[in-house]
Amino acid sequence: MTSIGEALIAQLVARDVDVVFGIPGVHTVELYRGLAASGIRHITPRHEQGAGFMADGYARISGKPGVALVITGPGLTNTLTPMAQARADSVPMLVLSGVNALPNLGKGLGLLHELPDQRAVASSVAITSDRVEDQDDLTPLLDKVFTQFATARPGPAHIEIPLDVARFEYAQPIAPAAETSPPQASDDDLARAAELLQSAKAPVILAGGGARGSNADLQALAERLDAPVVLTANARGMMHRHRLCVPASPSLEAVRKLIEDADVVLALGTELGQTDYDVNATGSIAPMKSLIRVDICPWQLQSYGATLALRADAGSTIRSLLELLAANSGNDGTGTQRAEETRQKAFDEIGPEMRTLVQLLDTIREAVPGAIMVGDSTQLIYAGNLYYDHDRPGGWFNAATGYGALGYGIPAAIGAALAEPKAPVLCITGDGGAQFTLPELMVAVDENLPITFVIWNNHGYREIATWMKAADVTVIGCDPTPPDFSAVAASCGIPFRRCGTEAKEIAEALRNAMSETRPSIVEIDASDFPFTS
């Protein structure tokens, strides 16, 4: 007999799932019954929050949904923070959980791991939360979730399977995955968009995370239109060092002016959210004279007034526009000048401290070219989100945007390394953020992942202390004592290097670390930063 739990695993295989992240428990034993023989790789984190963040990092690099398998109650609630981060950044994540037996749900019987209403809890962050109650539910619910991932704005989905239901017989054939494809813009809308862009004298392109899989096509479109391309944090790495690339936050005044002065703005796969477009919380983003907005999410298209809204996949829309637009579509060659002026003014605007940090990021990039850089909320990452030109499309992402979950970096880097084992992976985290998920280092050890964990150690929450001082609030709670990271590395059995904030020291430490075939830690002693000289 095949059980519903076993059929679940077979259905995941049919949907090209090859990795799951989870911690087994008595409430998921039946979901594990078919796992060992399935060919799916199981990764055991040290906490369910780590499972969720690993699934997130895996999804961003692989392009496939990240899957977490957790127990009912605390397993599910521990995963809520990663689910919220995934929702904020449109990352496809499937959280599969157990739940108590079907007849006992909602009765408050004091059962192990019982929640009054687990689906209600999950629904607070998940796009959908569903329950399998018999064999007829399994395939439709999985099809629903995977169709959502492919055809609408992706994010976290939750499916729970009760203890008793997981043991029920599954007497149906294992169905293939449902055919899915993202929505496409109509010919009329594409023609109208091409007409607006063709006649534009000073166009600007805003590229978000939804466009980051289309680097070559985006570059070709920018050149065709002579349009500067402003990259949000989740689009960094595209068009590296290109004359039309503006790798700077659209919250900066210089970039806001570029957008405001444009006669047509083409926004591709970007939610126009505060943490990208209004990080200083002024209450508004740069006004736009004429906005063509392309997004896969219908309600997202309604969140900001657009001259023309196209519900469509950014990549296919870019390709369609390239077919419709004539070569050198009416541009006069000023796009390069506008982009260069904006880059220079934006870099000047961020101030000396942030410029120094950006230059250190440049040092890191040159020391480890083509790396996937996964970041936590820390000074280097804040600076990079303001201004940084990465050299790998899709290779710069972090949790210092959107939901802003601290502790993201270490587990997300593990997920990224599993998704792309041939790429160098750097995790950039602070001493404070690292302590949220430090035990996950052992997952990198178990899986022999050659990740370099770069810890920016400024001995506390320096950025928050700065904000408190600026607000004339007595600084308190910002000086948690960091552990001895060399001892942490020794306890994990991995190499350790320490350096200062001089560029030469950092580059040498990273180059030496990259010679390792296992995880390692590079600690940057940033106790003297910000510099006083």
Short mmCIF file of C-alpha atoms in Angstrom, two decimals:
data_model
loop_
_atom_site.label_atom_id
_atom_site.label_comp_id
_atom_site.label_asym_id
_atom_site.label_seq_id
_atom_site.Cartn_x
_atom_site.Cartn_y
_atom_site.Cartn_z
CA MET A 1 0.00 0.00 0.00
CA THR A 2 1.17 3.52 -0.81
CA SER A 3 0.28 6.12 1.84
CA ILE A 4 -0.57 9.76 1.29
CA GLY A 5 2.74 10.64 2.94
CA GLU A 6 4.64 8.53 0.42
CA ALA A 7 2.57 9.92 -2.44
CA LEU A 8 3.47 13.45 -1.34
CA ILE A 9 7.16 12.70 -1.83
CA ALA A 10 6.51 11.07 -5.21
CA GLN A 11 4.52 14.12 -6.27
CA LEU A 12 7.42 16.38 -5.29
CA VAL A 13 9.76 14.30 -7.44
CA ALA A 14 7.32 14.69 -10.34
CA ARG A 15 7.57 18.46 -9.87
CA ASP A 16 11.38 18.44 -10.07
CA VAL A 17 12.00 18.94 -6.35
CA ASP A 18 15.50 17.64 -5.60
CA VAL A 19 16.25 19.16 -2.16
CA VAL A 20 14.16 19.56 1.00
CA PHE A 21 15.16 21.23 4.24
CA GLY A 22 13.75 19.89 7.47
CA ILE A 23 14.08 18.48 10.96
CA PRO A 24 12.21 15.18 11.43
CA GLY A 25 9.76 14.86 14.31
CA VAL A 26 7.04 12.54 15.49
CA HIS A 27 4.51 14.66 13.61
CA THR A 28 6.28 14.22 10.26
CA VAL A 29 7.52 10.63 10.43
CA GLU A 30 4.92 9.48 7.90
CA LEU A 31 5.93 12.25 5.52
CA TYR A 32 9.49 10.90 5.64
CA ARG A 33 8.47 7.31 4.81
CA GLY A 34 9.21 7.62 1.10
CA LEU A 35 11.99 10.18 1.28
CA ALA A 36 15.10 8.01 1.54
CA ALA A 37 14.34 6.12 -1.68
CA SER A 38 13.08 9.14 -3.62
CA GLY A 39 16.38 10.64 -4.71
CA ILE A 40 15.51 13.93 -3.00
CA ARG A 41 18.40 15.29 -0.95
CA HIS A 42 17.45 15.97 2.65
CA ILE A 43 19.28 18.77 4.49
CA THR A 44 18.97 18.90 8.27
CA PRO A 45 19.24 22.43 9.70
CA ARG A 46 19.66 23.10 13.40
CA HIS A 47 16.43 25.12 13.69
CA GLU A 48 13.31 25.39 11.52
CA GLN A 49 14.06 29.04 10.93
CA GLY A 50 17.26 27.85 9.28
CA ALA A 51 15.23 25.45 7.13
CA GLY A 52 13.13 28.33 5.83
CA PHE A 53 16.06 30.62 5.12
CA MET A 54 17.93 27.77 3.39
CA ALA A 55 14.87 27.15 1.20
CA ASP A 56 14.83 30.86 0.38
CA GLY A 57 18.50 30.97 -0.66
CA TYR A 58 18.10 27.77 -2.64
CA ALA A 59 15.09 29.17 -4.52
CA ARG A 60 16.78 32.45 -5.42
CA ILE A 61 19.73 30.71 -7.05
CA SER A 62 18.10 27.59 -8.51
CA GLY A 63 14.97 29.32 -9.83
CA LYS A 64 12.93 26.45 -8.35
CA PRO A 65 10.75 26.56 -5.24
CA GLY A 66 12.55 25.95 -1.96
CA VAL A 67 10.83 23.27 0.13
CA ALA A 68 10.84 23.08 3.93
CA LEU A 69 9.42 20.08 5.82
CA VAL A 70 8.54 20.92 9.43
CA ILE A 71 6.54 19.57 12.35
CA THR A 72 3.28 21.03 13.55
CA GLY A 73 3.20 23.78 16.20
CA PRO A 74 6.72 25.07 16.99
CA GLY A 75 8.12 23.77 13.70
CA LEU A 76 5.60 25.81 11.77
CA THR A 77 5.87 28.90 13.95
CA ASN A 78 9.67 28.79 13.77
CA THR A 79 9.33 28.96 9.99
CA LEU A 80 7.07 32.01 9.93
CA THR A 81 9.92 34.54 9.83
CA PRO A 82 11.53 33.00 6.71
CA MET A 83 8.07 32.77 5.14
CA ALA A 84 7.53 36.48 5.75
CA GLN A 85 10.93 37.30 4.22
CA ALA A 86 10.11 35.15 1.20
CA ARG A 87 6.77 36.90 0.77
CA ALA A 88 8.37 40.34 0.91
CA ASP A 89 10.94 39.37 -1.74
CA SER A 90 8.64 37.24 -3.96
CA VAL A 91 10.59 34.03 -3.37
CA PRO A 92 8.80 30.72 -4.12
CA MET A 93 8.77 28.59 -0.96
CA LEU A 94 6.66 25.58 -0.06
CA VAL A 95 6.34 24.78 3.64
CA LEU A 96 4.98 21.29 4.29
CA SER A 97 3.96 20.63 7.86
CA GLY A 98 2.30 18.00 9.93
CA VAL A 99 -0.69 18.79 12.13
CA ASN A 100 -2.57 16.81 14.76
CA ALA A 101 -5.10 14.16 13.74
CA LEU A 102 -8.08 15.45 11.77
CA PRO A 103 -10.81 14.63 14.34
CA ASN A 104 -8.92 16.56 17.07
CA LEU A 105 -8.28 19.86 15.27
CA GLY A 106 -9.58 23.01 16.89
CA LYS A 107 -10.78 21.28 20.08
CA GLY A 108 -8.11 22.48 22.52
CA LEU A 109 -7.35 19.02 23.87
CA GLY A 110 -3.86 19.87 25.10
CA LEU A 111 -2.20 17.71 22.46
CA LEU A 112 1.54 17.82 21.77
CA HIS A 113 2.44 20.79 19.52
CA GLU A 114 -1.20 21.87 19.34
CA LEU A 115 -2.17 25.27 17.97
CA PRO A 116 -5.73 26.58 18.11
CA ASP A 117 -5.71 27.04 14.33
CA GLN A 118 -2.43 26.31 12.57
CA ARG A 119 -3.66 27.34 9.13
CA ALA A 120 -4.78 30.71 10.50
CA VAL A 121 -1.27 31.25 11.88
CA ALA A 122 0.35 30.27 8.57
CA SER A 123 -2.10 32.40 6.59
CA SER A 124 -0.79 35.51 8.30
CA VAL A 125 2.30 35.28 6.06
CA ALA A 126 1.63 32.57 3.46
CA ILE A 127 -0.05 33.41 0.16
CA THR A 128 -2.07 30.22 0.59
CA SER A 129 -2.49 27.74 3.45
CA ASP A 130 -4.28 24.46 2.73
CA ARG A 131 -4.88 21.07 4.31
CA VAL A 132 -4.85 17.60 2.77
CA GLU A 133 -7.83 15.71 4.24
CA ASP A 134 -7.99 12.76 1.85
CA GLN A 135 -6.25 11.39 -1.22
CA ASP A 136 -8.33 13.51 -3.60
CA ASP A 137 -6.80 16.70 -2.15
CA LEU A 138 -3.12 15.99 -2.71
CA THR A 139 -2.63 16.54 -6.44
CA PRO A 140 -4.99 19.54 -6.76
CA LEU A 141 -3.34 21.33 -3.83
CA LEU A 142 0.17 20.76 -5.16
CA ASP A 143 -0.95 21.88 -8.63
CA LYS A 144 -2.47 25.00 -7.07
CA VAL A 145 0.77 25.88 -5.31
CA PHE A 146 3.11 25.22 -8.22
CA THR A 147 0.81 27.05 -10.63
CA GLN A 148 0.90 30.05 -8.29
CA PHE A 149 4.70 29.94 -8.32
CA ALA A 150 4.78 29.96 -12.13
CA THR A 151 1.92 32.27 -13.08
CA ALA A 152 1.57 34.86 -10.32
CA ARG A 153 3.75 36.69 -7.87
CA PRO A 154 5.60 33.89 -6.06
CA GLY A 155 5.94 33.68 -2.31
CA PRO A 156 5.48 31.19 0.51
CA ALA A 157 2.75 28.55 0.40
CA HIS A 158 1.79 26.19 3.21
CA ILE A 159 0.23 22.74 3.06
CA GLU A 160 -0.45 20.74 6.21
CA ILE A 161 -1.13 17.01 6.44
CA PRO A 162 -2.75 15.63 9.63
CA LEU A 163 -1.06 12.74 11.43
CA ASP A 164 -3.81 10.28 10.59
CA VAL A 165 -4.28 11.46 7.00
CA ALA A 166 -0.57 10.95 6.22
CA ARG A 167 -1.12 7.22 6.87
CA PHE A 168 -4.25 6.92 4.70
CA GLU A 169 -4.00 4.83 1.55
CA TYR A 170 -3.26 6.63 -1.68
CA ALA A 171 -4.79 4.55 -4.45
CA GLN A 172 -4.42 6.99 -7.35
CA PRO A 173 -1.66 7.11 -9.96
CA ILE A 174 1.05 9.69 -9.37
CA ALA A 175 0.00 12.49 -11.69
CA PRO A 176 2.52 14.52 -13.69
CA ALA A 177 2.87 18.18 -12.82
CA ALA A 178 0.28 20.47 -14.32
CA GLU A 179 1.38 22.50 -17.35
CA THR A 180 2.06 26.10 -16.35
CA SER A 181 3.31 29.25 -18.02
CA PRO A 182 3.51 32.87 -16.88
CA PRO A 183 0.99 35.40 -18.19
CA GLN A 184 1.85 37.24 -21.40
CA ALA A 185 1.01 40.80 -22.36
CA SER A 186 -1.51 41.31 -25.15
CA ASP A 187 -0.31 42.37 -28.59
CA ASP A 188 -2.18 45.66 -28.22
CA ASP A 189 -0.53 46.46 -24.88
CA LEU A 190 2.90 45.56 -26.24
CA ALA A 191 2.35 47.75 -29.28
CA ARG A 192 1.25 50.64 -27.07
CA ALA A 193 4.30 50.19 -24.81
CA ALA A 194 6.62 50.10 -27.82
CA GLU A 195 4.99 53.27 -29.18
CA LEU A 196 5.51 55.14 -25.90
CA LEU A 197 9.11 53.98 -25.63
CA GLN A 198 9.84 54.69 -29.30
CA SER A 199 8.80 58.31 -28.90
CA ALA A 200 10.56 58.86 -25.55
CA LYS A 201 13.42 61.37 -25.48
CA ALA A 202 14.65 60.58 -21.95
CA PRO A 203 13.48 57.09 -20.97
CA VAL A 204 14.55 55.27 -17.81
CA ILE A 205 14.22 51.59 -16.96
CA LEU A 206 13.63 50.40 -13.39
CA ALA A 207 14.66 46.76 -13.03
CA GLY A 208 13.62 44.71 -10.01
CA GLY A 209 14.08 41.13 -8.91
CA GLY A 210 11.50 39.95 -11.44
CA ALA A 211 13.87 40.90 -14.26
CA ARG A 212 17.09 39.44 -12.96
CA GLY A 213 17.00 36.33 -15.14
CA SER A 214 17.12 38.45 -18.32
CA ASN A 215 20.50 40.14 -18.17
CA ALA A 216 21.45 40.00 -21.86
CA ASP A 217 17.98 40.99 -23.06
CA LEU A 218 17.74 43.86 -20.58
CA GLN A 219 21.10 45.18 -21.75
CA ALA A 220 19.98 44.96 -25.38
CA LEU A 221 16.74 46.82 -24.58
CA ALA A 222 18.60 49.54 -22.67
CA GLU A 223 20.99 50.02 -25.59
CA ARG A 224 18.10 50.07 -28.07
CA LEU A 225 16.39 52.84 -26.08
CA ASP A 226 19.56 54.56 -24.83
CA ALA A 227 17.93 54.30 -21.41
CA PRO A 228 19.71 54.32 -18.05
CA VAL A 229 18.81 51.21 -16.02
CA VAL A 230 18.26 51.66 -12.28
CA LEU A 231 18.74 48.38 -10.43
CA THR A 232 16.96 47.64 -7.15
CA ALA A 233 18.85 45.59 -4.57
CA ASN A 234 17.37 42.32 -5.85
CA ALA A 235 18.44 43.09 -9.43
CA ARG A 236 22.08 43.89 -8.66
CA GLY A 237 24.64 42.01 -10.68
CA MET A 238 22.93 42.73 -13.97
CA MET A 239 24.70 44.86 -16.60
CA HIS A 240 27.91 44.96 -14.56
CA ARG A 241 30.01 48.02 -15.45
CA HIS A 242 27.76 48.83 -18.41
CA ARG A 243 27.66 52.49 -19.41
CA LEU A 244 23.85 52.59 -18.91
CA CYS A 245 23.79 50.77 -15.57
CA VAL A 246 22.90 52.72 -12.42
CA PRO A 247 23.60 50.28 -9.54
CA ALA A 248 22.26 52.66 -6.92
CA SER A 249 19.21 52.80 -4.69
CA PRO A 250 16.25 54.63 -6.26
CA SER A 251 15.80 56.20 -2.82
CA LEU A 252 18.87 58.40 -3.37
CA GLU A 253 18.09 61.96 -4.42
CA ALA A 254 20.31 61.71 -7.51
CA VAL A 255 18.44 58.63 -8.70
CA ARG A 256 15.05 60.09 -7.79
CA LYS A 257 15.87 63.08 -10.00
CA LEU A 258 16.84 60.80 -12.89
CA ILE A 259 13.45 59.08 -12.57
CA GLU A 260 11.54 62.35 -12.14
CA ASP A 261 13.18 63.88 -15.22
CA ALA A 262 12.38 60.87 -17.43
CA ASP A 263 9.55 61.35 -19.92
CA VAL A 264 8.81 57.58 -19.88
CA VAL A 265 9.68 55.09 -17.13
CA LEU A 266 9.57 51.35 -17.82
CA ALA A 267 9.30 49.42 -14.52
CA LEU A 268 10.13 45.72 -14.90
CA GLY A 269 9.35 43.24 -12.12
CA THR A 270 9.63 45.69 -9.24
CA GLU A 271 7.03 46.36 -6.55
CA LEU A 272 8.06 50.00 -6.11
CA GLY A 273 8.27 49.31 -2.37
CA GLN A 274 9.59 51.53 0.39
CA THR A 275 12.81 49.63 1.15
CA ASP A 276 13.95 50.22 -2.44
CA TYR A 277 12.30 53.49 -3.44
CA ASP A 278 11.81 55.38 -0.16
CA VAL A 279 14.29 54.01 2.35
CA ASN A 280 14.31 57.32 4.22
CA ALA A 281 10.53 57.07 4.70
CA THR A 282 9.67 60.42 3.11
CA GLY A 283 6.23 59.07 2.28
CA SER A 284 6.61 59.05 -1.49
CA ILE A 285 8.66 57.68 -4.33
CA ALA A 286 9.96 59.75 -7.24
CA PRO A 287 7.05 61.07 -9.32
CA MET A 288 6.88 59.75 -12.87
CA LYS A 289 5.44 61.56 -15.87
CA SER A 290 4.56 58.39 -17.75
CA LEU A 291 4.89 54.90 -16.27
CA ILE A 292 4.78 51.60 -18.14
CA ARG A 293 4.60 48.91 -15.50
CA VAL A 294 5.26 45.20 -16.14
CA ASP A 295 4.52 42.81 -13.32
CA ILE A 296 3.25 39.27 -12.95
CA CYS A 297 0.98 40.23 -10.03
CA PRO A 298 -2.40 41.82 -10.88
CA TRP A 299 -2.92 43.59 -7.55
CA GLN A 300 0.65 44.85 -7.57
CA LEU A 301 -0.13 46.64 -10.84
CA GLN A 302 -2.87 48.57 -9.05
CA SER A 303 -0.66 49.76 -6.19
CA TYR A 304 0.80 52.71 -8.09
CA GLY A 305 -0.80 54.68 -10.90
CA ALA A 306 0.52 53.60 -14.28
CA THR A 307 -0.04 55.02 -17.75
CA LEU A 308 0.05 51.45 -19.03
CA ALA A 309 0.01 48.31 -16.87
CA LEU A 310 1.00 44.96 -18.37
CA ARG A 311 0.37 41.81 -16.38
CA ALA A 312 3.19 39.71 -17.73
CA ASP A 313 6.51 38.06 -17.05
CA ALA A 314 9.30 40.63 -17.27
CA GLY A 315 11.63 38.43 -19.33
CA SER A 316 9.16 37.62 -22.09
CA THR A 317 8.00 41.24 -22.20
CA ILE A 318 11.55 42.49 -22.70
CA ARG A 319 12.02 40.05 -25.58
CA SER A 320 8.73 41.11 -27.17
CA LEU A 321 9.64 44.79 -26.91
CA LEU A 322 12.99 44.13 -28.55
CA GLU A 323 11.16 42.64 -31.53
CA LEU A 324 8.87 45.66 -31.81
CA LEU A 325 11.37 48.46 -31.29
CA ALA A 326 13.50 49.69 -34.13
CA ALA A 327 17.24 49.85 -33.72
CA ASN A 328 18.33 53.07 -32.00
CA SER A 329 14.71 53.94 -31.25
CA GLY A 330 14.83 57.69 -31.61
CA ASN A 331 17.52 58.14 -28.93
CA ASP A 332 20.06 60.92 -29.19
CA GLY A 333 22.88 59.30 -27.23
CA THR A 334 22.30 61.20 -24.00
CA GLY A 335 21.43 58.08 -21.97
CA THR A 336 25.06 57.31 -21.28
CA GLN A 337 25.66 60.84 -20.01
CA ARG A 338 22.54 60.75 -17.80
CA ALA A 339 23.60 57.40 -16.34
CA GLU A 340 27.17 58.56 -15.69
CA GLU A 341 26.05 61.77 -14.01
CA THR A 342 23.61 59.86 -11.81
CA ARG A 343 26.22 57.28 -10.80
CA GLN A 344 28.68 59.98 -9.78
CA LYS A 345 26.14 62.09 -7.90
CA ALA A 346 24.70 59.03 -6.14
CA PHE A 347 28.15 57.88 -5.05
CA ASP A 348 28.94 61.35 -3.72
CA GLU A 349 25.58 61.48 -1.96
CA ILE A 350 26.03 58.39 0.18
CA GLY A 351 28.81 60.06 2.19
CA PRO A 352 32.37 59.12 3.14
CA GLU A 353 31.55 56.24 5.50
CA MET A 354 29.31 54.45 3.01
CA ARG A 355 31.74 55.15 0.16
CA THR A 356 34.50 53.44 2.15
CA LEU A 357 32.26 50.42 2.69
CA VAL A 358 31.35 50.26 -1.00
CA GLN A 359 35.04 50.33 -1.87
CA LEU A 360 35.56 47.40 0.50
CA LEU A 361 32.78 45.53 -1.31
CA ASP A 362 34.60 46.27 -4.57
CA THR A 363 37.72 44.75 -2.97
CA ILE A 364 35.76 41.65 -2.01
CA ARG A 365 34.32 41.35 -5.53
CA GLU A 366 37.74 41.63 -7.14
CA ALA A 367 39.24 39.10 -4.72
CA VAL A 368 36.46 36.57 -5.42
CA PRO A 369 35.09 37.33 -8.90
CA GLY A 370 31.75 35.87 -9.94
CA ALA A 371 30.72 35.07 -6.39
CA ILE A 372 27.23 34.67 -5.03
CA MET A 373 27.13 37.19 -2.19
CA VAL A 374 24.44 36.48 0.37
CA GLY A 375 23.99 39.15 2.99
CA ASP A 376 22.52 39.76 6.41
CA SER A 377 21.62 43.13 7.90
CA THR A 378 25.04 44.63 8.54
CA GLN A 379 26.98 47.75 7.61
CA LEU A 380 28.60 46.35 4.45
CA ILE A 381 25.25 45.16 3.15
CA TYR A 382 23.45 48.42 3.95
CA ALA A 383 26.13 50.24 1.96
CA GLY A 384 25.89 47.80 -0.93
CA ASN A 385 22.13 48.16 -1.17
CA LEU A 386 22.65 51.91 -1.47
CA TYR A 387 25.37 51.64 -4.12
CA TYR A 388 27.20 48.60 -5.41
CA ASP A 389 27.87 47.11 -8.85
CA HIS A 390 28.08 43.33 -8.54
CA ASP A 391 29.52 41.11 -11.28
CA ARG A 392 27.14 38.14 -11.26
CA PRO A 393 23.47 38.43 -12.35
CA GLY A 394 21.32 37.25 -9.46
CA GLY A 395 24.41 36.96 -7.30
CA TRP A 396 23.64 39.72 -4.79
CA PHE A 397 20.77 39.27 -2.36
CA ASN A 398 20.14 39.81 1.31
CA ALA A 399 17.53 40.31 4.00
CA ALA A 400 18.21 44.00 4.57
CA THR A 401 15.30 44.86 2.26
CA GLY A 402 11.63 43.99 2.46
CA TYR A 403 10.87 42.16 5.69
CA GLY A 404 14.42 42.67 6.98
CA ALA A 405 14.90 39.47 9.00
CA LEU A 406 18.15 39.32 10.96
CA GLY A 407 19.94 35.96 10.94
CA TYR A 408 19.20 35.32 7.27
CA GLY A 409 22.73 35.26 5.88
CA ILE A 410 24.27 32.01 7.14
CA PRO A 411 21.39 29.64 6.28
CA ALA A 412 20.50 31.41 3.02
CA ALA A 413 24.11 31.08 1.87
CA ILE A 414 23.89 27.35 2.57
CA GLY A 415 20.79 27.12 0.38
CA ALA A 416 22.53 29.07 -2.37
CA ALA A 417 25.60 26.83 -2.27
CA LEU A 418 23.42 23.73 -2.57
CA ALA A 419 21.68 25.25 -5.59
CA GLU A 420 24.91 26.20 -7.37
CA PRO A 421 27.78 24.06 -6.07
CA LYS A 422 30.23 25.29 -8.74
CA ALA A 423 29.96 28.96 -7.80
CA PRO A 424 31.98 30.63 -5.04
CA VAL A 425 29.61 31.64 -2.24
CA LEU A 426 30.30 34.40 0.27
CA CYS A 427 28.07 35.05 3.25
CA ILE A 428 28.44 38.59 4.59
CA THR A 429 27.01 38.95 8.08
CA GLY A 430 27.60 41.01 11.18
CA ASP A 431 28.59 39.68 14.57
CA GLY A 432 25.06 40.43 15.79
CA GLY A 433 23.20 38.79 12.89
CA ALA A 434 25.52 35.79 12.87
CA GLN A 435 24.54 34.97 16.44
CA PHE A 436 20.90 34.53 15.39
CA THR A 437 21.72 31.45 13.31
CA LEU A 438 25.31 30.54 14.21
CA PRO A 439 24.52 26.81 14.78
CA GLU A 440 23.70 26.47 11.06
CA LEU A 441 27.45 26.58 10.36
CA MET A 442 27.44 22.87 11.12
CA VAL A 443 25.09 22.25 8.20
CA ALA A 444 27.79 23.64 5.89
CA VAL A 445 30.23 21.28 7.62
CA ASP A 446 27.91 18.27 7.28
CA GLU A 447 27.34 18.99 3.58
CA ASN A 448 30.98 19.96 2.92
CA LEU A 449 30.02 23.26 1.31
CA PRO A 450 33.00 25.56 0.57
CA ILE A 451 31.24 28.73 1.73
CA THR A 452 33.31 31.59 3.10
CA PHE A 453 31.44 33.17 6.01
CA VAL A 454 32.63 36.77 6.25
CA ILE A 455 31.80 38.24 9.67
CA TRP A 456 31.92 42.02 9.94
CA ASN A 457 32.61 42.27 13.67
CA ASN A 458 31.97 45.76 15.00
CA HIS A 459 31.16 44.35 18.44
CA GLY A 460 27.47 45.11 18.59
CA TYR A 461 24.62 46.67 16.69
CA ARG A 462 26.63 49.65 15.47
CA GLU A 463 24.11 50.78 12.87
CA ILE A 464 21.27 50.84 15.40
CA ALA A 465 23.44 52.71 17.91
CA THR A 466 24.10 55.33 15.23
CA TRP A 467 20.39 55.75 14.62
CA MET A 468 19.69 56.08 18.34
CA LYS A 469 22.35 58.76 18.69
CA ALA A 470 20.96 60.63 15.68
CA ALA A 471 17.52 60.55 17.31
CA ASP A 472 18.95 61.82 20.61
CA VAL A 473 18.01 58.56 22.34
CA THR A 474 20.35 57.15 24.97
CA VAL A 475 22.03 54.15 23.39
CA ILE A 476 21.06 50.94 25.17
CA GLY A 477 20.92 47.31 24.13
CA CYS A 478 23.33 47.72 21.23
CA ASP A 479 26.45 46.11 22.68
CA PRO A 480 25.88 42.35 22.91
CA THR A 481 29.24 40.67 23.43
CA PRO A 482 30.23 38.60 20.38
CA PRO A 483 31.71 35.15 20.85
CA ASP A 484 35.30 34.35 20.09
CA PHE A 485 34.78 33.49 16.43
CA SER A 486 38.14 31.73 16.21
CA ALA A 487 36.91 29.37 18.95
CA VAL A 488 33.59 28.99 17.10
CA ALA A 489 35.47 27.99 13.96
CA ALA A 490 37.64 25.55 15.92
CA SER A 491 34.57 23.96 17.49
CA CYS A 492 33.12 23.47 13.99
CA GLY A 493 36.42 22.11 12.68
CA ILE A 494 36.77 24.76 9.98
CA PRO A 495 39.59 27.18 9.05
CA PHE A 496 39.55 30.68 10.50
CA ARG A 497 41.22 33.92 9.47
CA ARG A 498 41.05 37.36 11.03
CA CYS A 499 41.90 40.64 9.36
CA GLY A 500 41.36 44.37 9.76
CA THR A 501 39.41 46.72 7.53
CA GLU A 502 42.29 47.56 5.21
CA ALA A 503 41.50 46.50 1.65
CA LYS A 504 44.78 44.60 1.23
CA GLU A 505 44.19 42.57 4.37
CA ILE A 506 40.64 41.65 3.35
CA ALA A 507 41.66 40.64 -0.16
CA GLU A 508 44.50 38.43 1.11
CA ALA A 509 42.28 36.75 3.71
CA LEU A 510 39.58 36.03 1.13
CA ARG A 511 41.97 34.69 -1.48
CA ASN A 512 43.44 32.33 1.10
CA ALA A 513 39.97 31.26 2.24
CA MET A 514 38.92 30.50 -1.33
CA SER A 515 41.68 27.92 -1.57
CA GLU A 516 39.74 25.80 0.92
CA THR A 517 37.46 23.00 -0.22
CA ARG A 518 35.32 23.27 2.92
CA PRO A 519 33.56 26.04 4.82
CA SER A 520 35.66 28.68 6.49
CA ILE A 521 35.29 31.90 8.47
CA VAL A 522 36.94 35.24 7.77
CA GLU A 523 36.40 37.70 10.59
CA ILE A 524 36.89 41.37 9.76
CA ASP A 525 37.69 43.27 12.93
CA ALA A 526 35.66 46.44 12.37
CA SER A 527 35.95 47.80 15.88
CA ASP A 528 37.68 50.87 14.42
CA PHE A 529 34.85 51.59 11.98
CA PRO A 530 33.48 54.18 11.30
CA PHE A 531 36.94 55.64 10.90
CA THR A 532 37.76 58.72 12.88
CA SER A 533 40.50 60.02 10.60
#
